[in-house]
Amino acid sequence: AQINRTKILEYKNIREGELIIRHGKPVKGKKVKDSTINRELSCLRHMLNLAAIDDGGFLESVPIFRGVLESECDFARERVLSEKEYDAFLKQCPRWLKRVSIAAYETAMDRSDILRLTWVEVDREKGVIKLVGGRTKTGVKAIIPISEELGTVLDELEEENQKVSNLGNLVFTDSGKSISIHRLRNAFEKAVSG
């Protein structure tokens, strides 16, 4: 089959109507986001460009993607919880989720960065978190100040860390056990609906 602009637009339209898939099953009421479709189409464009550039390339020409891909600026998240919403949410959280949520709120760190954070990256003396290798999504180096509230959480976690084994030296655990993104998502959804 030939890949052309019309076929790419058809694919985009089909994907816009599809539900996201988690654990092999569609999630009711949650459609695929535009940013996901954008990344899929960007990957396709890259593969087509590679196929066309290659000596003795497989393609004579690459379809034009102008107007097919959305501007990434349109995908920025702008919603911030009010103080009342934030406090109500924290009251619904188990202790481990409350700590992770405070870290997210106080630092704007990505959940992957929070769940992978190790004590080596926490410099209490200087009052900062230095992400080794940079942020997970961007790879950009990050030095993040530790707020008073996050400092209190880190004090509790350090004290707990003395009492339980923590093989990965992770900062955010549940009784020394790592927290999976799946578990985090389920607990978060339960707290939000709570």
Coordinates of C-alpha atoms in Angstrom, one line a residue:
A1 CA 0.0 0.0 0.0
Q2 CA 1.2 3.5 -0.8
I3 CA 1.6 6.0 2.0
N4 CA 0.4 9.5 1.0
R5 CA -1.0 12.6 2.7
T6 CA -4.6 11.4 2.3
K7 CA -3.8 8.0 4.0
I8 CA -2.0 9.9 6.8
L9 CA -5.0 12.2 7.4
E10 CA -7.3 9.1 7.4
Y11 CA -5.1 7.5 10.0
K12 CA -5.2 10.6 12.1
N13 CA -9.0 10.8 12.0
I14 CA -9.4 7.2 13.0
R15 CA -7.0 7.6 15.9
E16 CA -8.8 10.7 17.1
G17 CA -11.9 8.5 17.6
E18 CA -10.2 5.6 19.4
L19 CA -10.1 4.9 23.1
I20 CA -6.7 4.5 24.9
I21 CA -5.6 1.0 25.7
R22 CA -4.3 0.0 29.1
H23 CA -3.3 -3.6 29.9
G24 CA -4.7 -4.7 26.5
K25 CA -8.2 -3.3 27.2
P26 CA -9.8 0.0 26.0
V27 CA -10.4 2.5 28.8
K28 CA -14.1 3.6 28.7
G29 CA -14.4 7.4 28.1
K30 CA -10.7 8.1 27.5
K31 CA -9.8 8.9 24.0
V32 CA -6.3 8.9 22.5
K33 CA -4.8 12.4 23.1
D34 CA -3.7 14.6 20.3
S35 CA -0.2 14.6 21.7
T36 CA 0.0 10.8 21.3
I37 CA -1.2 11.0 17.7
N38 CA 1.4 13.7 17.1
R39 CA 4.2 11.5 18.4
E40 CA 3.0 8.6 16.2
L41 CA 2.9 10.8 13.1
S42 CA 6.3 12.3 14.0
C43 CA 7.8 8.8 14.2
L44 CA 6.2 7.9 10.9
R45 CA 7.6 11.1 9.3
H46 CA 11.1 10.3 10.6
M47 CA 11.0 6.7 9.3
L48 CA 9.8 7.9 5.9
N49 CA 12.6 10.5 5.8
L50 CA 15.2 7.9 6.7
A51 CA 13.9 5.6 4.0
A52 CA 14.1 8.4 1.4
I53 CA 17.5 9.6 2.4
D54 CA 19.2 6.2 2.5
D55 CA 21.4 5.6 -0.6
G56 CA 19.3 3.7 -3.1
G57 CA 16.4 4.7 -0.9
F58 CA 13.2 2.9 -0.8
L59 CA 11.1 6.0 -1.4
E60 CA 11.2 8.5 -4.2
S61 CA 9.4 11.1 -2.2
V62 CA 8.0 11.7 1.3
P63 CA 4.4 13.0 1.9
I64 CA 4.1 16.5 3.2
F65 CA 3.2 16.6 6.9
R66 CA 2.5 20.3 7.0
G67 CA -1.0 20.9 8.6
V68 CA -1.2 17.2 9.7
L69 CA 0.9 17.6 12.9
E70 CA -0.5 19.8 15.7
S71 CA 1.6 22.5 17.4
E72 CA 3.1 21.1 20.6
C73 CA 2.3 24.5 22.3
D74 CA -1.4 23.5 22.2
F75 CA -0.8 20.6 24.5
A76 CA 0.5 22.5 27.5
R77 CA -1.2 21.7 30.8
E78 CA -2.5 24.8 32.5
R79 CA -4.8 23.4 35.2
V80 CA -3.5 24.0 38.7
L81 CA -5.5 22.8 41.8
S82 CA -6.8 25.4 44.1
E83 CA -5.5 25.2 47.7
K84 CA -8.9 23.9 48.8
E85 CA -8.8 21.1 46.1
Y86 CA -5.3 20.2 46.9
D87 CA -6.0 19.9 50.7
A88 CA -9.1 17.8 50.0
F89 CA -7.1 15.5 47.6
L90 CA -4.3 15.0 50.2
K91 CA -6.9 14.0 52.8
Q92 CA -8.0 11.1 50.6
C93 CA -4.5 9.8 50.0
P94 CA -2.7 7.0 51.8
R95 CA 0.5 8.2 53.5
W96 CA 2.8 7.1 50.7
L97 CA 0.7 8.8 48.0
K98 CA 0.4 11.9 50.0
R99 CA 4.2 12.2 50.1
V100 CA 4.6 11.6 46.4
S101 CA 1.8 14.2 45.7
I102 CA 3.5 16.8 47.9
A103 CA 6.8 16.2 46.0
A104 CA 4.9 16.7 42.7
Y105 CA 3.1 19.8 43.9
E106 CA 6.2 21.4 45.5
T107 CA 8.7 20.6 42.7
A108 CA 6.7 20.1 39.4
M109 CA 8.7 17.0 38.9
D110 CA 7.4 14.3 36.6
R111 CA 6.0 11.2 38.3
S112 CA 8.8 9.1 36.7
D113 CA 11.4 11.4 38.2
I114 CA 9.8 11.2 41.6
L115 CA 9.4 7.5 41.7
R116 CA 13.0 7.0 40.5
L117 CA 14.5 9.6 42.8
T118 CA 17.4 8.2 44.9
W119 CA 18.9 9.6 48.1
V120 CA 22.1 10.3 46.2
E121 CA 20.2 12.9 44.2
V122 CA 19.0 14.7 47.4
D123 CA 21.4 17.3 48.8
R124 CA 19.9 18.3 52.1
E125 CA 22.9 20.4 53.0
K126 CA 22.4 22.7 49.9
G127 CA 18.6 22.2 50.0
V128 CA 18.3 20.9 46.4
I129 CA 17.5 17.8 44.4
K130 CA 19.9 17.2 41.5
L131 CA 18.5 14.8 39.0
V132 CA 21.3 12.5 37.8
G133 CA 21.1 12.4 34.0
G134 CA 18.5 15.1 33.9
R135 CA 14.7 14.9 33.7
T136 CA 13.4 11.6 32.4
K137 CA 11.3 13.0 29.6
T138 CA 13.7 15.7 28.3
G139 CA 17.2 14.7 29.6
V140 CA 17.6 18.4 30.7
K141 CA 19.8 18.8 33.8
A142 CA 17.7 19.9 36.7
I143 CA 18.5 21.4 40.1
I144 CA 15.3 21.7 42.1
P145 CA 15.0 23.6 45.4
I146 CA 13.6 21.7 48.4
S147 CA 10.7 23.6 49.9
E148 CA 9.9 23.6 53.7
E149 CA 7.0 21.2 53.2
L150 CA 9.0 18.9 51.0
G151 CA 11.8 19.1 53.5
T152 CA 9.4 17.8 56.2
V153 CA 8.4 14.9 54.0
L154 CA 12.1 14.1 53.3
D155 CA 12.8 14.1 57.1
E156 CA 10.0 11.6 57.6
L157 CA 11.3 9.4 54.8
E158 CA 14.9 9.5 56.0
E159 CA 13.8 8.4 59.4
E160 CA 11.7 5.6 58.0
N161 CA 14.6 4.6 55.7
Q162 CA 16.6 3.8 58.8
K163 CA 14.0 1.3 59.9
V164 CA 13.2 -0.6 56.7
S165 CA 15.4 -2.1 54.0
N166 CA 15.4 -0.1 50.8
L167 CA 17.5 -2.0 48.2
G168 CA 17.1 0.6 45.4
N169 CA 18.0 3.5 47.8
L170 CA 14.8 5.1 46.5
V171 CA 13.4 8.2 48.3
F172 CA 9.7 7.5 47.7
T173 CA 8.7 4.0 48.8
D174 CA 5.9 2.3 50.6
S175 CA 7.6 0.6 53.6
G176 CA 10.8 0.3 51.6
K177 CA 9.1 -1.2 48.5
S178 CA 9.2 0.7 45.2
I179 CA 6.0 2.2 43.9
S180 CA 5.0 1.2 40.3
I181 CA 3.4 3.8 38.0
H182 CA 0.4 1.4 37.7
R183 CA -0.1 1.4 41.5
L184 CA 0.4 5.2 41.6
R185 CA -2.2 5.7 38.9
N186 CA -4.8 3.4 40.7
A187 CA -4.3 5.0 44.1
F188 CA -4.5 8.5 42.5
E189 CA -7.7 7.7 40.7
K190 CA -9.2 6.3 43.9
A191 CA -8.2 9.4 45.9
V192 CA -9.6 11.7 43.2
S193 CA -13.0 9.9 43.2
G194 CA -12.9 9.4 47.0

